[in-house]
PDB file of C-alpha atoms in Angstrom:
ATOM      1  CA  UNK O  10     109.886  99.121  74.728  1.00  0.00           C
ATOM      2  CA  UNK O  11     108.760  95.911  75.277  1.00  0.00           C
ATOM      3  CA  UNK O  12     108.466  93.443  71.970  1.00  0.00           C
ATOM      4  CA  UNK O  13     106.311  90.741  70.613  1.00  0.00           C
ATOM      5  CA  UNK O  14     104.759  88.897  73.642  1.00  0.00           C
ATOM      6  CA  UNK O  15     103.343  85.367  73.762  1.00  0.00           C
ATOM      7  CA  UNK O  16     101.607  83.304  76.303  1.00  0.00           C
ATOM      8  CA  UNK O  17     101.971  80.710  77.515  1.00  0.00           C
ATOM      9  CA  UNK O  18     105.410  79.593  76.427  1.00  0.00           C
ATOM     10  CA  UNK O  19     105.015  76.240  76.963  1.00  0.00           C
ATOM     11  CA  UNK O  20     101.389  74.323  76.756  1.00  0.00           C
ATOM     12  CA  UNK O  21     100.249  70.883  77.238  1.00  0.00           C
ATOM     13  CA  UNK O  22      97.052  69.352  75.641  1.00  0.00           C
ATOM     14  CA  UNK O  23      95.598  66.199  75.721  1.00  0.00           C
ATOM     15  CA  UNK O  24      94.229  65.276  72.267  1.00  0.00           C
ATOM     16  CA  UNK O  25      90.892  66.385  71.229  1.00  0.00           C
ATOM     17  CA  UNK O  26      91.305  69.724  73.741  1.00  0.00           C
ATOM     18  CA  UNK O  27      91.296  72.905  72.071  1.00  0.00           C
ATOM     19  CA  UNK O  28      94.483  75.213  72.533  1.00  0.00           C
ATOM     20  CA  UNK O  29      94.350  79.090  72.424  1.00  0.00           C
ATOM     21  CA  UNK O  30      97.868  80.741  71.980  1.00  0.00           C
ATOM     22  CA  UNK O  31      98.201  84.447  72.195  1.00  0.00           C
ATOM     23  CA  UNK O  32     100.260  87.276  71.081  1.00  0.00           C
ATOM     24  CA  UNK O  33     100.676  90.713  71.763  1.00  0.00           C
ATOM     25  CA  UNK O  34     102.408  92.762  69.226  1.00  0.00           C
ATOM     26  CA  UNK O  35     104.640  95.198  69.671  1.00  0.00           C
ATOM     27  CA  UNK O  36     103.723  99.073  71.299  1.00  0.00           C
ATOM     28  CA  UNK O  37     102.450 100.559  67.866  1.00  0.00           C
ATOM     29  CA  UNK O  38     102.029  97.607  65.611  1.00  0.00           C
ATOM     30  CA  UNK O  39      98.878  96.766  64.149  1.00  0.00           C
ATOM     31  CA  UNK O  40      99.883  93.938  61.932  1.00  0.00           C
ATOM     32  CA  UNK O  41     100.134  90.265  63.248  1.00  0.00           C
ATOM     33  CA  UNK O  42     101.658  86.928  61.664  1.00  0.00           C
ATOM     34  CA  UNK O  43     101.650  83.226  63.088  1.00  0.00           C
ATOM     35  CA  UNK O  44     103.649  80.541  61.715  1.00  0.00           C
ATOM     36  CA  UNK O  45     104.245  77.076  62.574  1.00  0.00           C
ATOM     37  CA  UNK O  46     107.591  75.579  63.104  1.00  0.00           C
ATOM     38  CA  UNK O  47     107.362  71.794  62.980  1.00  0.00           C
ATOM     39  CA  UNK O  48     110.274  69.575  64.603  1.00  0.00           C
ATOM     40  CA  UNK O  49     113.736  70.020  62.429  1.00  0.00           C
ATOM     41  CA  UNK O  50     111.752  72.548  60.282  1.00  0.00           C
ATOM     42  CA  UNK O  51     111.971  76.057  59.427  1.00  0.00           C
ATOM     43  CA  UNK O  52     109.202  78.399  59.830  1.00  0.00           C
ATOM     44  CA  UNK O  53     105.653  78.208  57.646  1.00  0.00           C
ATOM     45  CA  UNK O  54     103.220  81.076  57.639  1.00  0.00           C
ATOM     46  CA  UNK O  55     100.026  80.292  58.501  1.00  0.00           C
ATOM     47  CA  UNK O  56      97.919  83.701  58.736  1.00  0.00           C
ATOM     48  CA  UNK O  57      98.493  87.473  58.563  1.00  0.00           C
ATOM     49  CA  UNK O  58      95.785  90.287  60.410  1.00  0.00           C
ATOM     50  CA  UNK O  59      95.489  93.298  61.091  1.00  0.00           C
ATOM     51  CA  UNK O  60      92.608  94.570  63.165  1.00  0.00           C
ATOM     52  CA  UNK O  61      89.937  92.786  63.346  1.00  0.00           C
ATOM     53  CA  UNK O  62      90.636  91.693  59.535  1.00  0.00           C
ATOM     54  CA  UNK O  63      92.233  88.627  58.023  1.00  0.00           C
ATOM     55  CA  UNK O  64      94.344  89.523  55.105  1.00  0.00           C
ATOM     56  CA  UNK O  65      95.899  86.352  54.396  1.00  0.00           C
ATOM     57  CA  UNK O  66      94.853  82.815  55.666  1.00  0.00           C
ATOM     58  CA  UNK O  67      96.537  80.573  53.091  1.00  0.00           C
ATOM     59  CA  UNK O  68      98.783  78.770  55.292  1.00  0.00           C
ATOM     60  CA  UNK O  69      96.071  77.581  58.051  1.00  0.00           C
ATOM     61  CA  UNK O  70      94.582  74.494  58.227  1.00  0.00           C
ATOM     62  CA  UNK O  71      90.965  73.744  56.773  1.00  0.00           C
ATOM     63  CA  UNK O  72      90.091  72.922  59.562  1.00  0.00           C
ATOM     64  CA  UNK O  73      90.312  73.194  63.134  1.00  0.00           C
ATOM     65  CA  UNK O  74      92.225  76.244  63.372  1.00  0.00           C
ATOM     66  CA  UNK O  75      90.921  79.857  63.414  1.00  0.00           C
ATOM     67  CA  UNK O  76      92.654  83.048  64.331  1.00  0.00           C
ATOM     68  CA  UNK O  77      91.705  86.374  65.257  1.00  0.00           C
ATOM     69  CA  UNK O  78      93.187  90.025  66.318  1.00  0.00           C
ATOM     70  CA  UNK O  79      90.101  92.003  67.593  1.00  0.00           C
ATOM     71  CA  UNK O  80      90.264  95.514  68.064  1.00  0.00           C
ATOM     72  CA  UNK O  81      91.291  95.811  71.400  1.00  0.00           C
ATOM     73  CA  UNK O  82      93.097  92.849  73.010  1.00  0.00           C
ATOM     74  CA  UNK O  83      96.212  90.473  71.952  1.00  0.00           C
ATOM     75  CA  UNK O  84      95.571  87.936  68.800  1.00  0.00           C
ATOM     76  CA  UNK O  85      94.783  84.254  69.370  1.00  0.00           C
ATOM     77  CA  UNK O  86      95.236  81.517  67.769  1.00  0.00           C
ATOM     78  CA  UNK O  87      93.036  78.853  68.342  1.00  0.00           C
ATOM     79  CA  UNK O  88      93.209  75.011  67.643  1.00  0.00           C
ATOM     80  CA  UNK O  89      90.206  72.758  68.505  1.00  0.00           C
ATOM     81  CA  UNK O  90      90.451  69.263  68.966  1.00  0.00           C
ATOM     82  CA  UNK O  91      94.141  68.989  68.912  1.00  0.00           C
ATOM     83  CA  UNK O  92      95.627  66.134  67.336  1.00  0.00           C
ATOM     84  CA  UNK O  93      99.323  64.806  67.907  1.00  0.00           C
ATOM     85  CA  UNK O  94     100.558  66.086  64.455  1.00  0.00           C
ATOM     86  CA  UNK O  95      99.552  69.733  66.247  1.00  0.00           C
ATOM     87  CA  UNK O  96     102.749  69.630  68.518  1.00  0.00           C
ATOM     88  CA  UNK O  97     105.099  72.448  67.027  1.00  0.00           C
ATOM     89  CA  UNK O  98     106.168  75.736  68.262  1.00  0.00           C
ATOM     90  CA  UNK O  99     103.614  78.482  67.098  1.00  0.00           C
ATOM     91  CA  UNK O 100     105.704  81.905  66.470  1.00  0.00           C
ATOM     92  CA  UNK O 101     103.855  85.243  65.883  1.00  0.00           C
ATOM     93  CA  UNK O 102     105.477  88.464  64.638  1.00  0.00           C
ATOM     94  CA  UNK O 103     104.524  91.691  64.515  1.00  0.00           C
ATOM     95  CA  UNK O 104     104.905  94.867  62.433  1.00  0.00           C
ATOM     96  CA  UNK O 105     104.070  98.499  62.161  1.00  0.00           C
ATOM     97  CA  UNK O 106     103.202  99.080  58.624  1.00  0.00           C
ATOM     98  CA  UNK O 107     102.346  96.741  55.765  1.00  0.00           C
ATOM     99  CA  UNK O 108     104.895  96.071  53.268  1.00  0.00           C
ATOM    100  CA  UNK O 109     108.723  94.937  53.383  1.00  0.00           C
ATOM    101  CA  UNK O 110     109.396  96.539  56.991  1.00  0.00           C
ATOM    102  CA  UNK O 111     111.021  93.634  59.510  1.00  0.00           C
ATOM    103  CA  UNK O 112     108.930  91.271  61.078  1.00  0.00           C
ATOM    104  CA  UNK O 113     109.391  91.421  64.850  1.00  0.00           C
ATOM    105  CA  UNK O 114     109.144  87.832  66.085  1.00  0.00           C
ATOM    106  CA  UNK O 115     107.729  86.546  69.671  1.00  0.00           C
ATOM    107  CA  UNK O 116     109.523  83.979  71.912  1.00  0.00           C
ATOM    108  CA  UNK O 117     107.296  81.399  70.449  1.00  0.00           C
ATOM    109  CA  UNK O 118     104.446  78.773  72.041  1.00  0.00           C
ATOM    110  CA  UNK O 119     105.543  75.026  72.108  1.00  0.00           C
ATOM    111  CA  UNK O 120     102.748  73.162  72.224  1.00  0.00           C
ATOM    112  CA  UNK O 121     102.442  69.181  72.988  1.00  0.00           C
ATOM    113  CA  UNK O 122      99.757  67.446  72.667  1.00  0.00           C
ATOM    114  CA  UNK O 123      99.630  63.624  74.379  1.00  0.00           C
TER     115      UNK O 123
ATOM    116  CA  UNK X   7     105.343  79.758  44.329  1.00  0.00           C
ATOM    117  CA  UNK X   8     108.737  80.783  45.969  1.00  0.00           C
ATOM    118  CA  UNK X   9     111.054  78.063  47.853  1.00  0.00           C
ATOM    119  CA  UNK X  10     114.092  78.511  49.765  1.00  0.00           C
ATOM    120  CA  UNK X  11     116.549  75.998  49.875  1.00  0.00           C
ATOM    121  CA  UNK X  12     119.655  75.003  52.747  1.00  0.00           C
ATOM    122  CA  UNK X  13     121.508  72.309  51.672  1.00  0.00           C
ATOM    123  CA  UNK X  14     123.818  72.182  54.645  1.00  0.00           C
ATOM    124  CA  UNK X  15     121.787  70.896  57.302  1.00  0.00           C
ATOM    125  CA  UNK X  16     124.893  71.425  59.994  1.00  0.00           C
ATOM    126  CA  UNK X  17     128.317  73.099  59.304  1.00  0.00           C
ATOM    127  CA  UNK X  18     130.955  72.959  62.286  1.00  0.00           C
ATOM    128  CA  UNK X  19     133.475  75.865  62.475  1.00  0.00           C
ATOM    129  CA  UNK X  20     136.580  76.178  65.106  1.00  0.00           C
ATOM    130  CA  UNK X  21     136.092  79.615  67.181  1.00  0.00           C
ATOM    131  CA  UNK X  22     137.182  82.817  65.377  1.00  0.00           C
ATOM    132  CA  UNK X  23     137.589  81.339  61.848  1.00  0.00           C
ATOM    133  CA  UNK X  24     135.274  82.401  59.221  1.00  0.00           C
ATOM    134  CA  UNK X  25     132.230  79.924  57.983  1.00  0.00           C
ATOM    135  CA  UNK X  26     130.208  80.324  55.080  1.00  0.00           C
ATOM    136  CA  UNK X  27     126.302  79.177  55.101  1.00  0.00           C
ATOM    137  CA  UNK X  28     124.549  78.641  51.480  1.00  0.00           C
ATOM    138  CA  UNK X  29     121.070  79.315  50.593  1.00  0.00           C
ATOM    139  CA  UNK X  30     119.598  79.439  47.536  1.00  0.00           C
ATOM    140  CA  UNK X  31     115.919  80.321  46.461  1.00  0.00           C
ATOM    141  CA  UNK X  32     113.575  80.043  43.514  1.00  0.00           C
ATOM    142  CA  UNK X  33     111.447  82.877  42.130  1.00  0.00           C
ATOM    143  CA  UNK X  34     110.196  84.419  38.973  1.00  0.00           C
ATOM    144  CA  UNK X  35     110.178  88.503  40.998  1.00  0.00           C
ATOM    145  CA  UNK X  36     113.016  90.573  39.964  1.00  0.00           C
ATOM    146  CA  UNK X  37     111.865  92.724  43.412  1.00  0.00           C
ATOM    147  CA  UNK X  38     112.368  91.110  46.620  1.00  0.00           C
ATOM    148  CA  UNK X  39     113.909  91.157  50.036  1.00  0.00           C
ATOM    149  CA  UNK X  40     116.462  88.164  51.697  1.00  0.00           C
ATOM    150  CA  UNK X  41     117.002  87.570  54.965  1.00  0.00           C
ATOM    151  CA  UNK X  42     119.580  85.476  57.455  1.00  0.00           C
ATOM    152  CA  UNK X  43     117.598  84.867  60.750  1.00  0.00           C
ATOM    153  CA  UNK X  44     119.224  83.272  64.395  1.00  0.00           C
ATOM    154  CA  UNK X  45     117.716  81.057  66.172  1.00  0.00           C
ATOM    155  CA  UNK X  46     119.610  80.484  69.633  1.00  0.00           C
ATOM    156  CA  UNK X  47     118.723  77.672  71.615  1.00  0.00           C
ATOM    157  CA  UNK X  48     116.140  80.305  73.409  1.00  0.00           C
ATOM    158  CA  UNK X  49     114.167  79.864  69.983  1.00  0.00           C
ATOM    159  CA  UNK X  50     113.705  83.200  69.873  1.00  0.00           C
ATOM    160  CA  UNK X  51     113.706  84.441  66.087  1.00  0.00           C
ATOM    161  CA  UNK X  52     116.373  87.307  65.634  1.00  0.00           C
ATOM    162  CA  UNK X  53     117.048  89.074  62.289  1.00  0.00           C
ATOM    163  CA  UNK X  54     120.714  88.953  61.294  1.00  0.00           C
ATOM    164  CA  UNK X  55     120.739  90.466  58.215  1.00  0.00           C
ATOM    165  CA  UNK X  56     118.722  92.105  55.126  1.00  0.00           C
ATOM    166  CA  UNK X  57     119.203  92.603  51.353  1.00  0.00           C
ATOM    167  CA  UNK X  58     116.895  94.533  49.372  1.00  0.00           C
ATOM    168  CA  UNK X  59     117.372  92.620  45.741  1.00  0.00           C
ATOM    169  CA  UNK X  60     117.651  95.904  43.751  1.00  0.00           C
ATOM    170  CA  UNK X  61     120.617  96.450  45.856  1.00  0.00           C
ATOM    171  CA  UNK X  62     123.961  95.222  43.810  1.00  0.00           C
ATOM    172  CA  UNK X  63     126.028  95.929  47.020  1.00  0.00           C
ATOM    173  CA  UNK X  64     126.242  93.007  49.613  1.00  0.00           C
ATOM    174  CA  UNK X  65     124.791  94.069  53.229  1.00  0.00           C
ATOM    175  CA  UNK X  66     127.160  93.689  55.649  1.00  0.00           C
ATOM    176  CA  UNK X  67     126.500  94.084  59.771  1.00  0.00           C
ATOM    177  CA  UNK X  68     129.743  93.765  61.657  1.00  0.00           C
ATOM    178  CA  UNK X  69     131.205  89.813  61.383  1.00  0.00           C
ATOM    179  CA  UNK X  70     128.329  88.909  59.053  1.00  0.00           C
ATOM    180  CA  UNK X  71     127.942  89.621  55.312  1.00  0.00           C
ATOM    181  CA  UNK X  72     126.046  88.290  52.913  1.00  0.00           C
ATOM    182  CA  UNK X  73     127.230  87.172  49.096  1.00  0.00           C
ATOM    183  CA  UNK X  74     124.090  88.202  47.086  1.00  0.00           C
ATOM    184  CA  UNK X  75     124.275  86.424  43.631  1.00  0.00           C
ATOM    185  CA  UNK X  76     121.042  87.659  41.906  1.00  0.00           C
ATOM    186  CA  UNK X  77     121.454  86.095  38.459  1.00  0.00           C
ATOM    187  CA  UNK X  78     122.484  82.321  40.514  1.00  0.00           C
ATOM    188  CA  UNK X  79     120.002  83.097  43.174  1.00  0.00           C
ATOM    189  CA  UNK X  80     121.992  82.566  46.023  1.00  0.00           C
ATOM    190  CA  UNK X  81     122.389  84.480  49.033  1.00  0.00           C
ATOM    191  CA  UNK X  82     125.521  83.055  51.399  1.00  0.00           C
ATOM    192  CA  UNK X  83     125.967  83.987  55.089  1.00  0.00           C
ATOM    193  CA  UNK X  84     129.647  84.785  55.910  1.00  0.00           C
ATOM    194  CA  UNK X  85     130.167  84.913  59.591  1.00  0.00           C
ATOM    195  CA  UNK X  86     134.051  86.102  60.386  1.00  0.00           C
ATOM    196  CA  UNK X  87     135.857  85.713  63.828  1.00  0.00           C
ATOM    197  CA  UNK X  88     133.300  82.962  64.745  1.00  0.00           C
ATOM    198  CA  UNK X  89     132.044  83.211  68.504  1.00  0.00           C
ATOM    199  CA  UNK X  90     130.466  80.337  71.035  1.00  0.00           C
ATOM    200  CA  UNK X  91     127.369  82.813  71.303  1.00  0.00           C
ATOM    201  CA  UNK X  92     126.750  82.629  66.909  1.00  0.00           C
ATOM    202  CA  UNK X  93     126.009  78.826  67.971  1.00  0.00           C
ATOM    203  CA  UNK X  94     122.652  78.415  66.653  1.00  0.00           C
ATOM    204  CA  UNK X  95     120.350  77.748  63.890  1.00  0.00           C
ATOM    205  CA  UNK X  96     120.147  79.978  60.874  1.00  0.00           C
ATOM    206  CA  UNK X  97     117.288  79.952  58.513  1.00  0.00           C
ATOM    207  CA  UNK X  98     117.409  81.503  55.360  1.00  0.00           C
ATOM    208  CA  UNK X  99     114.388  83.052  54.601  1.00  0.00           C
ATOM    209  CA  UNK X 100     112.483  85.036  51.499  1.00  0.00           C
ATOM    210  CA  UNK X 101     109.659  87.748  51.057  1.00  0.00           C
ATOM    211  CA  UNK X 102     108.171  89.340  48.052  1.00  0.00           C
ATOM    212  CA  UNK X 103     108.264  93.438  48.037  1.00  0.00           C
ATOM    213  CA  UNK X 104     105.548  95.470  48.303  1.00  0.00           C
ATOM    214  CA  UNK X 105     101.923  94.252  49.490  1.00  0.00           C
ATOM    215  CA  UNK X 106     101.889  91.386  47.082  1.00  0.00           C
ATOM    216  CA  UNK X 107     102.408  88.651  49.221  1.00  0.00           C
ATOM    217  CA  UNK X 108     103.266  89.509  53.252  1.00  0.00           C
ATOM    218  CA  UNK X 109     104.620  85.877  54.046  1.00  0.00           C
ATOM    219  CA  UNK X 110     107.906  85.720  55.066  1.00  0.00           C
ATOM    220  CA  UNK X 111     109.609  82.064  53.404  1.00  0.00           C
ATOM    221  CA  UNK X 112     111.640  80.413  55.254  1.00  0.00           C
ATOM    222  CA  UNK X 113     114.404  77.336  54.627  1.00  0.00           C
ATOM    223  CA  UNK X 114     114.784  74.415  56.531  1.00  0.00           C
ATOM    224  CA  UNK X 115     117.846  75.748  58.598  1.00  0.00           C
ATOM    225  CA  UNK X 116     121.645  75.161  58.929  1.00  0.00           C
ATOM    226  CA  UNK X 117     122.417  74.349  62.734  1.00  0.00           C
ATOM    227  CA  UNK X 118     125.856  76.058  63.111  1.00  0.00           C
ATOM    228  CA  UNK X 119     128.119  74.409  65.998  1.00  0.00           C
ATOM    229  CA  UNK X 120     131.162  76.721  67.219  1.00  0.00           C
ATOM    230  CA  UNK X 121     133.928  74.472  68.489  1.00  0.00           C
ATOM    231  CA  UNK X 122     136.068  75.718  71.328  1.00  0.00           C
TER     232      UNK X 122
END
């Protein structure tokens, strides 16, 4: 039973690129959540879906970042124009039902912008 | 809004004795779930251990238990017979029950070193 995959671990961007990171949640989950974990930080949700819905975007960005889990296919998260203050590790987790039932987390994205 | 708080930014502890890692949180919910995550050097995100809040009795998965103080707000992470592989960071994290609010909260971590 495979679990929460992400691609591509690691990815480089030069500033003002755009950066898709995706996840695939686990066999039988149809719930998705990203957070951002800055250097020396803990984790920080930025946005919760479920199939082709966003239920919860209050930890994203204004602007420049967008994120979607259509109904057949892994979710992305997208950044446009990157800037240096982007570079974190992007983590999404996955779970089967709504509600207090554990979060299965990915390996995470590190992304670097120069 | 709900913060978590680790005030220990690293603890050190000499293999097989027992270390204790604080957290305490901030919330006005009576109904809510804590959690102890590890995060290896592999960053992957693993979940140690969980404690429903109407529970009075402290969860407990082999070396690690938790000290769940409801009325102080804490929740401590004991980890007995300490090993080279619990070297990692720990985050202390938070989330609301029900459908209320889905975020998970998380502190700002404890790195734990094992020493040989």
């Amino acid at each position: 039973n495979a679990g929460v995959m992400q691609n591509p671990r690691h990815l480089v961007r030069r500033r003002g690129q755009e950066a898709r990171l995706r996840c695939s949640p686990m066999k039988g989950h149809s719930h998705v959540y990203w957070y951002r974990q800055l250097p020396e930080e803990g984790l920080k949700f930025m946005v919760y879906l479920q199939k082709e819905n966003i239920i919860d975007e209050s930890g994203m960005p204004k602007e420049r970042f967008s994120a979607e889990f259509p109904k057949e296919g892994p979710s992305i998260l997208r950044i446009q124009q990157v800037v240096r203050g982007d570079s974190a590790a992007y983590f999404c987790a996955s779970s089967r039902f709504r509600g207090p039932y554990e979060q299965y987390f990915g390996p995470g994205t590190r992304l670097t912008v120069t | 809004a709900q913060t978590v708080t680790q005030s220990q930014p690293e603890m050190s502890v000499q293999e097989a004795e027992t270390v204790t890692l604080s957290c305490t949180y901030d919330t006005s919910e009576s109904d809510y779930y804590l959690f102890w995550y590890k995060q290896p050097p592999s960053r992957q995100m693993i979940l140690v251990i969980r404690q429903e809040a109407y529970k009075q009795q402290n969860a407990t998965e082999n070396r690690f238990s938790v000290n769940f103080q409801k009325a102080a707000k804490s929740f401590s992470l004991k980890i007995s017979d300490s090993q080279l592989g619990d070297a990692a960071m720990y985050f202390c994290a938070y989330r609301s029950e029900g459908n209320r609010d889905d975020k998970i909260i998380f502190g700002k971590g404890t790195r734990l070193h094992i020493l040989p």
